[in-house]
Amino acid sequence: DAGITQSPRHKVTETGTPVTLRCHQTENHRYMYWYRQDPEHGLRLIHYSYGVKDTDKGEVSDGYSVSRSKTEDFLLTLESATSSQTSVYFCAISESGAGGIKNIQYFGAGTRLSVL
Amino acid sequence: DQQVKQNSPSLSVQEGRISILNCDYTNSMFDYFLWYKKYPAEGPTFLISISSIKDKNEDGRFTVFLNKSAKHLSLHIVPSQPGDSAVYFCAASARTQGGSEKLVFGKGMKLTVNP
């Protein structure tokens, strides 16, 4: 198993509160990603990082921010959580962003977030 | 606009038979395709991949076929086993404006293999 740890694994919060999810990797991979999984949409990319302090938006970035101050940690923050952000969030890592076999992404176990 | 489509939400097969999972895509710039398997309460795990320059890749019981002219790929599992019961995601790799590659996923399909 790729060394990816997501915390917390479950969280229940209230609308309007800030929430931060953490992804920690021990593989020293350059690329890290945050996805959300919803039944009607599958997996959608929120933000990704291609190095320390280098991040970019994905398909559904509105309402989310990220930070990467160390190679091993990638944080996802919901500044003011809304009910539409209730979802399962997955972190993923890849060795390279160059495509092909080195772009295979390895996923963490996920965080189930409920916003009431 | 769904660039990667898995039109069948579920499939049920008998143990020992073949499972065929289908995936269609719309973007001709995709250059790499992957299949992931996901069990409940776990993250997706990489299963098998294929480059756009090939039409077939085989790994044990799993074979992926790519038909570029039809923009279609399929995953064959032979023989199917109860442990294969999971949600399968098709994904395609696309190059971003910044030069890196991102994955675009389909909605997933639930496979149930009955003993």
CSV table of C-alpha atoms in Angstrom, one decimal:
chain,number,residue,atom,x,y,z
A,1,ASP,CA,0.0,0.0,0.0
A,2,ALA,CA,1.2,3.5,-0.8
A,3,GLY,CA,2.0,5.4,2.4
A,4,ILE,CA,-0.9,7.8,2.4
A,5,THR,CA,-2.8,8.8,5.5
A,6,GLN,CA,-5.9,10.9,5.6
A,7,SER,CA,-7.2,12.5,8.7
A,8,PRO,CA,-9.7,12.6,10.1
A,9,ARG,CA,-11.5,9.6,8.6
A,10,HIS,CA,-14.9,10.9,9.6
A,11,LYS,CA,-16.1,14.4,10.4
A,12,VAL,CA,-19.5,15.9,11.1
A,13,THR,CA,-19.7,19.7,11.1
A,14,GLU,CA,-22.1,22.5,10.9
A,15,THR,CA,-22.8,24.9,8.0
A,16,GLY,CA,-20.6,27.9,8.1
A,17,THR,CA,-17.7,26.4,10.1
A,18,PRO,CA,-14.2,26.0,8.7
A,19,VAL,CA,-12.9,22.5,8.1
A,20,THR,CA,-9.4,21.3,7.3
A,21,LEU,CA,-8.6,17.8,6.0
A,22,ARG,CA,-5.1,16.5,6.0
A,23,CYS,CA,-3.2,14.2,3.7
A,24,HIS,CA,0.2,12.9,4.7
A,25,GLN,CA,2.4,10.8,2.4
A,26,THR,CA,5.6,8.9,3.1
A,27,GLU,CA,6.5,8.2,-0.6
A,28,ASN,CA,8.2,11.5,-1.3
A,29,HIS,CA,6.0,11.9,-4.4
A,30,ARG,CA,5.9,15.3,-6.1
A,31,TYR,CA,2.3,15.4,-7.1
A,32,MET,CA,-0.6,15.4,-4.6
A,33,TYR,CA,-4.4,15.7,-5.4
A,34,TRP,CA,-7.7,16.2,-3.6
A,35,TYR,CA,-10.8,14.6,-5.1
A,36,ARG,CA,-14.4,14.4,-3.9
A,37,GLN,CA,-16.6,11.4,-4.7
A,38,ASP,CA,-20.3,11.8,-5.2
A,39,PRO,CA,-22.6,9.0,-6.6
A,40,GLU,CA,-24.0,11.2,-9.4
A,41,HIS,CA,-20.6,12.5,-10.5
A,42,GLY,CA,-17.9,9.9,-9.6
A,43,LEU,CA,-14.5,11.3,-8.7
A,44,ARG,CA,-13.9,15.0,-9.4
A,45,LEU,CA,-10.6,16.8,-8.9
A,46,ILE,CA,-10.7,19.7,-6.5
A,47,HIS,CA,-7.1,21.0,-6.4
A,48,TYR,CA,-3.7,19.5,-7.0
A,49,SER,CA,-0.1,20.3,-6.2
A,50,TYR,CA,3.0,19.8,-8.3
A,51,GLY,CA,5.5,20.8,-5.6
A,52,VAL,CA,5.9,22.6,-2.3
A,53,LYS,CA,3.8,25.8,-2.5
A,54,ASP,CA,2.8,25.0,-6.1
A,55,THR,CA,-0.9,24.3,-6.5
A,56,ASP,CA,-3.5,24.6,-9.1
A,57,LYS,CA,-7.3,24.3,-9.4
A,58,GLY,CA,-9.2,21.3,-10.6
A,59,GLU,CA,-12.7,20.9,-11.9
A,60,VAL,CA,-14.6,21.8,-8.7
A,61,SER,CA,-12.4,24.2,-6.8
A,62,ASP,CA,-15.0,26.8,-5.7
A,63,GLY,CA,-15.3,26.9,-1.9
A,64,TYR,CA,-12.0,25.0,-1.3
A,65,SER,CA,-8.4,26.1,-0.8
A,66,VAL,CA,-5.3,24.1,-0.4
A,67,SER,CA,-1.8,24.5,1.0
A,68,ARG,CA,1.4,22.5,0.8
A,69,SER,CA,4.2,23.7,3.0
A,70,LYS,CA,6.0,20.4,3.0
A,71,THR,CA,6.4,17.6,0.4
A,72,GLU,CA,4.6,15.1,2.6
A,73,ASP,CA,1.6,17.2,3.6
A,74,PHE,CA,-1.3,18.5,1.5
A,75,LEU,CA,-4.2,20.3,3.3
A,76,LEU,CA,-7.7,20.9,2.0
A,77,THR,CA,-9.7,23.7,3.7
A,78,LEU,CA,-13.3,24.5,3.4
A,79,GLU,CA,-13.4,28.1,4.7
A,80,SER,CA,-17.1,28.0,5.4
A,81,ALA,CA,-18.6,24.6,4.9
A,82,THR,CA,-21.9,24.2,3.1
A,83,SER,CA,-24.3,21.2,2.9
A,84,SER,CA,-23.3,20.7,-0.8
A,85,GLN,CA,-19.8,19.9,0.4
A,86,THR,CA,-21.0,16.8,2.2
A,87,SER,CA,-19.0,14.1,0.4
A,88,VAL,CA,-16.2,11.6,0.6
A,89,TYR,CA,-12.9,13.3,0.0
A,90,PHE,CA,-9.9,11.4,-1.3
A,91,CYS,CA,-6.3,12.4,-1.4
A,92,ALA,CA,-4.0,10.9,-4.1
A,93,ILE,CA,-0.3,11.0,-4.9
A,94,SER,CA,1.7,10.3,-8.0
A,95,GLU,CA,5.4,10.2,-8.8
A,96,SER,CA,5.2,12.4,-11.8
A,97,GLY,CA,2.8,14.5,-13.7
A,98,ALA,CA,4.4,13.6,-17.0
A,99,GLY,CA,1.9,11.1,-18.1
A,100,GLY,CA,2.1,7.3,-18.6
A,101,ILE,CA,2.9,4.9,-15.9
A,102,LYS,CA,4.5,7.5,-13.7
A,103,ASN,CA,1.2,9.4,-13.6
A,104,ILE,CA,-0.6,6.5,-11.9
A,105,GLN,CA,-2.3,7.9,-8.9
A,106,TYR,CA,-2.4,6.1,-5.5
A,107,PHE,CA,-5.3,7.0,-3.2
A,108,GLY,CA,-5.8,7.3,0.5
A,109,ALA,CA,-8.6,5.7,2.4
A,110,GLY,CA,-10.8,8.8,2.3
A,111,THR,CA,-12.5,11.2,4.7
A,112,ARG,CA,-16.3,11.1,5.0
A,113,LEU,CA,-17.5,14.6,5.7
A,114,SER,CA,-21.0,15.5,6.7
A,115,VAL,CA,-22.1,19.2,6.8
A,116,LEU,CA,-25.3,19.6,8.7
B,1,ASP,CA,-19.9,17.7,-19.8
B,2,GLN,CA,-18.8,14.2,-19.0
B,3,GLN,CA,-15.7,13.4,-20.9
B,4,VAL,CA,-15.4,9.9,-19.6
B,5,LYS,CA,-18.6,7.9,-19.5
B,6,GLN,CA,-19.5,4.7,-17.9
B,7,ASN,CA,-23.1,4.3,-19.0
B,8,SER,CA,-24.0,1.2,-17.1
B,9,PRO,CA,-24.2,1.8,-13.4
B,10,SER,CA,-24.1,-1.8,-12.4
B,11,LEU,CA,-23.4,-5.4,-13.7
B,12,SER,CA,-24.1,-8.7,-12.1
B,13,VAL,CA,-22.3,-11.9,-13.3
B,14,GLN,CA,-21.9,-15.5,-12.1
B,15,GLU,CA,-18.6,-16.7,-10.6
B,16,GLY,CA,-16.3,-18.1,-13.3
B,17,ARG,CA,-18.0,-16.2,-16.2
B,18,ILE,CA,-16.5,-13.2,-18.0
B,19,SER,CA,-17.2,-9.6,-16.8
B,20,ILE,CA,-17.0,-6.9,-19.4
B,21,LEU,CA,-17.0,-3.3,-18.2
B,22,ASN,CA,-17.3,-0.6,-20.8
B,23,CYS,CA,-16.1,3.0,-20.9
B,24,ASP,CA,-16.5,5.7,-23.6
B,25,TYR,CA,-14.7,9.0,-23.9
B,26,THR,CA,-15.1,12.1,-25.9
B,27,ASN,CA,-11.7,13.8,-25.9
B,28,SER,CA,-9.3,12.5,-28.6
B,29,MET,CA,-6.4,14.1,-26.7
B,30,PHE,CA,-6.5,11.5,-23.9
B,31,ASP,CA,-3.2,9.6,-24.2
B,32,TYR,CA,-3.4,7.1,-21.3
B,33,PHE,CA,-6.3,5.2,-19.8
B,34,LEU,CA,-6.6,3.5,-16.4
B,35,TRP,CA,-9.0,1.3,-14.5
B,36,TYR,CA,-9.4,1.6,-10.7
B,37,LYS,CA,-11.2,-0.7,-8.3
B,38,LYS,CA,-12.9,0.5,-5.2
B,39,TYR,CA,-14.2,-1.5,-2.2
B,40,PRO,CA,-16.6,0.2,0.3
B,41,ALA,CA,-14.9,2.4,2.9
B,42,GLU,CA,-11.5,2.2,1.0
B,43,GLY,CA,-9.8,4.4,-1.5
B,44,PRO,CA,-9.6,3.5,-5.2
B,45,THR,CA,-6.8,1.1,-6.1
B,46,PHE,CA,-5.0,1.0,-9.5
B,47,LEU,CA,-5.9,-2.1,-11.5
B,48,ILE,CA,-4.6,-1.8,-15.0
B,49,SER,CA,-3.7,0.8,-17.7
B,50,ILE,CA,-3.2,1.2,-21.4
B,51,SER,CA,-1.4,3.7,-23.5
B,52,SER,CA,-3.2,5.2,-26.4
B,53,ILE,CA,-0.7,3.7,-28.8
B,54,LYS,CA,-1.7,0.2,-27.9
B,55,ASP,CA,-5.0,-1.7,-28.3
B,56,LYS,CA,-4.7,-4.3,-25.7
B,57,ASN,CA,-3.0,-4.8,-22.3
B,58,GLU,CA,-3.2,-8.0,-20.2
B,59,ASP,CA,-2.4,-8.6,-16.6
B,60,GLY,CA,-3.5,-12.0,-15.3
B,61,ARG,CA,-7.3,-12.2,-15.3
B,62,PHE,CA,-7.6,-8.6,-16.4
B,63,THR,CA,-7.4,-7.4,-20.0
B,64,VAL,CA,-8.1,-3.9,-21.2
B,65,PHE,CA,-9.0,-3.2,-24.8
B,66,LEU,CA,-8.8,0.2,-26.5
B,67,ASN,CA,-10.6,1.1,-29.7
B,68,LYS,CA,-9.4,4.6,-30.5
B,69,SER,CA,-11.6,5.1,-33.6
B,70,ALA,CA,-14.7,4.4,-31.5
B,71,LYS,CA,-13.3,6.2,-28.4
B,72,HIS,CA,-14.1,3.1,-26.4
B,73,LEU,CA,-12.3,0.9,-23.9
B,74,SER,CA,-13.4,-2.1,-22.0
B,75,LEU,CA,-12.1,-4.1,-19.1
B,76,HIS,CA,-12.5,-7.9,-19.3
B,77,ILE,CA,-12.2,-10.0,-16.1
B,78,VAL,CA,-11.9,-13.7,-16.8
B,79,PRO,CA,-12.8,-15.7,-14.8
B,80,SER,CA,-14.8,-13.5,-12.5
B,81,GLN,CA,-14.5,-14.1,-8.7
B,82,PRO,CA,-16.6,-13.0,-5.8
B,83,GLY,CA,-13.7,-10.9,-4.6
B,84,ASP,CA,-13.9,-8.9,-7.8
B,85,SER,CA,-17.2,-7.4,-6.5
B,86,ALA,CA,-16.5,-3.7,-6.2
B,87,VAL,CA,-17.0,-0.3,-8.0
B,88,TYR,CA,-14.8,0.1,-11.0
B,89,PHE,CA,-13.8,3.5,-12.3
B,90,CYS,CA,-12.5,4.2,-15.8
B,91,ALA,CA,-10.1,7.2,-16.0
B,92,ALA,CA,-8.3,9.0,-18.8
B,93,SER,CA,-5.2,11.1,-18.7
B,94,ALA,CA,-5.2,14.6,-20.2
B,95,ARG,CA,-2.4,17.1,-20.4
B,96,THR,CA,-3.1,20.5,-18.8
B,97,GLN,CA,-2.1,23.9,-20.1
B,98,GLY,CA,0.7,23.8,-17.5
B,99,GLY,CA,2.1,20.6,-19.0
B,100,SER,CA,1.2,18.1,-16.3
B,101,GLU,CA,-1.3,15.3,-16.7
B,102,LYS,CA,-4.6,15.1,-14.9
B,103,LEU,CA,-7.0,12.2,-14.6
B,104,VAL,CA,-10.6,12.5,-15.6
B,105,PHE,CA,-12.8,9.8,-14.0
B,106,GLY,CA,-16.1,8.2,-15.0
B,107,LYS,CA,-18.9,7.8,-12.6
B,108,GLY,CA,-18.1,4.3,-11.8
B,109,MET,CA,-19.8,0.9,-12.2
B,110,LYS,CA,-20.7,-1.5,-9.5
B,111,LEU,CA,-19.8,-5.1,-10.3
B,112,THR,CA,-21.3,-7.9,-8.4
B,113,VAL,CA,-20.0,-11.5,-8.9
B,114,ASN,CA,-22.4,-14.1,-7.5
B,115,PRO,CA,-21.0,-17.4,-6.1
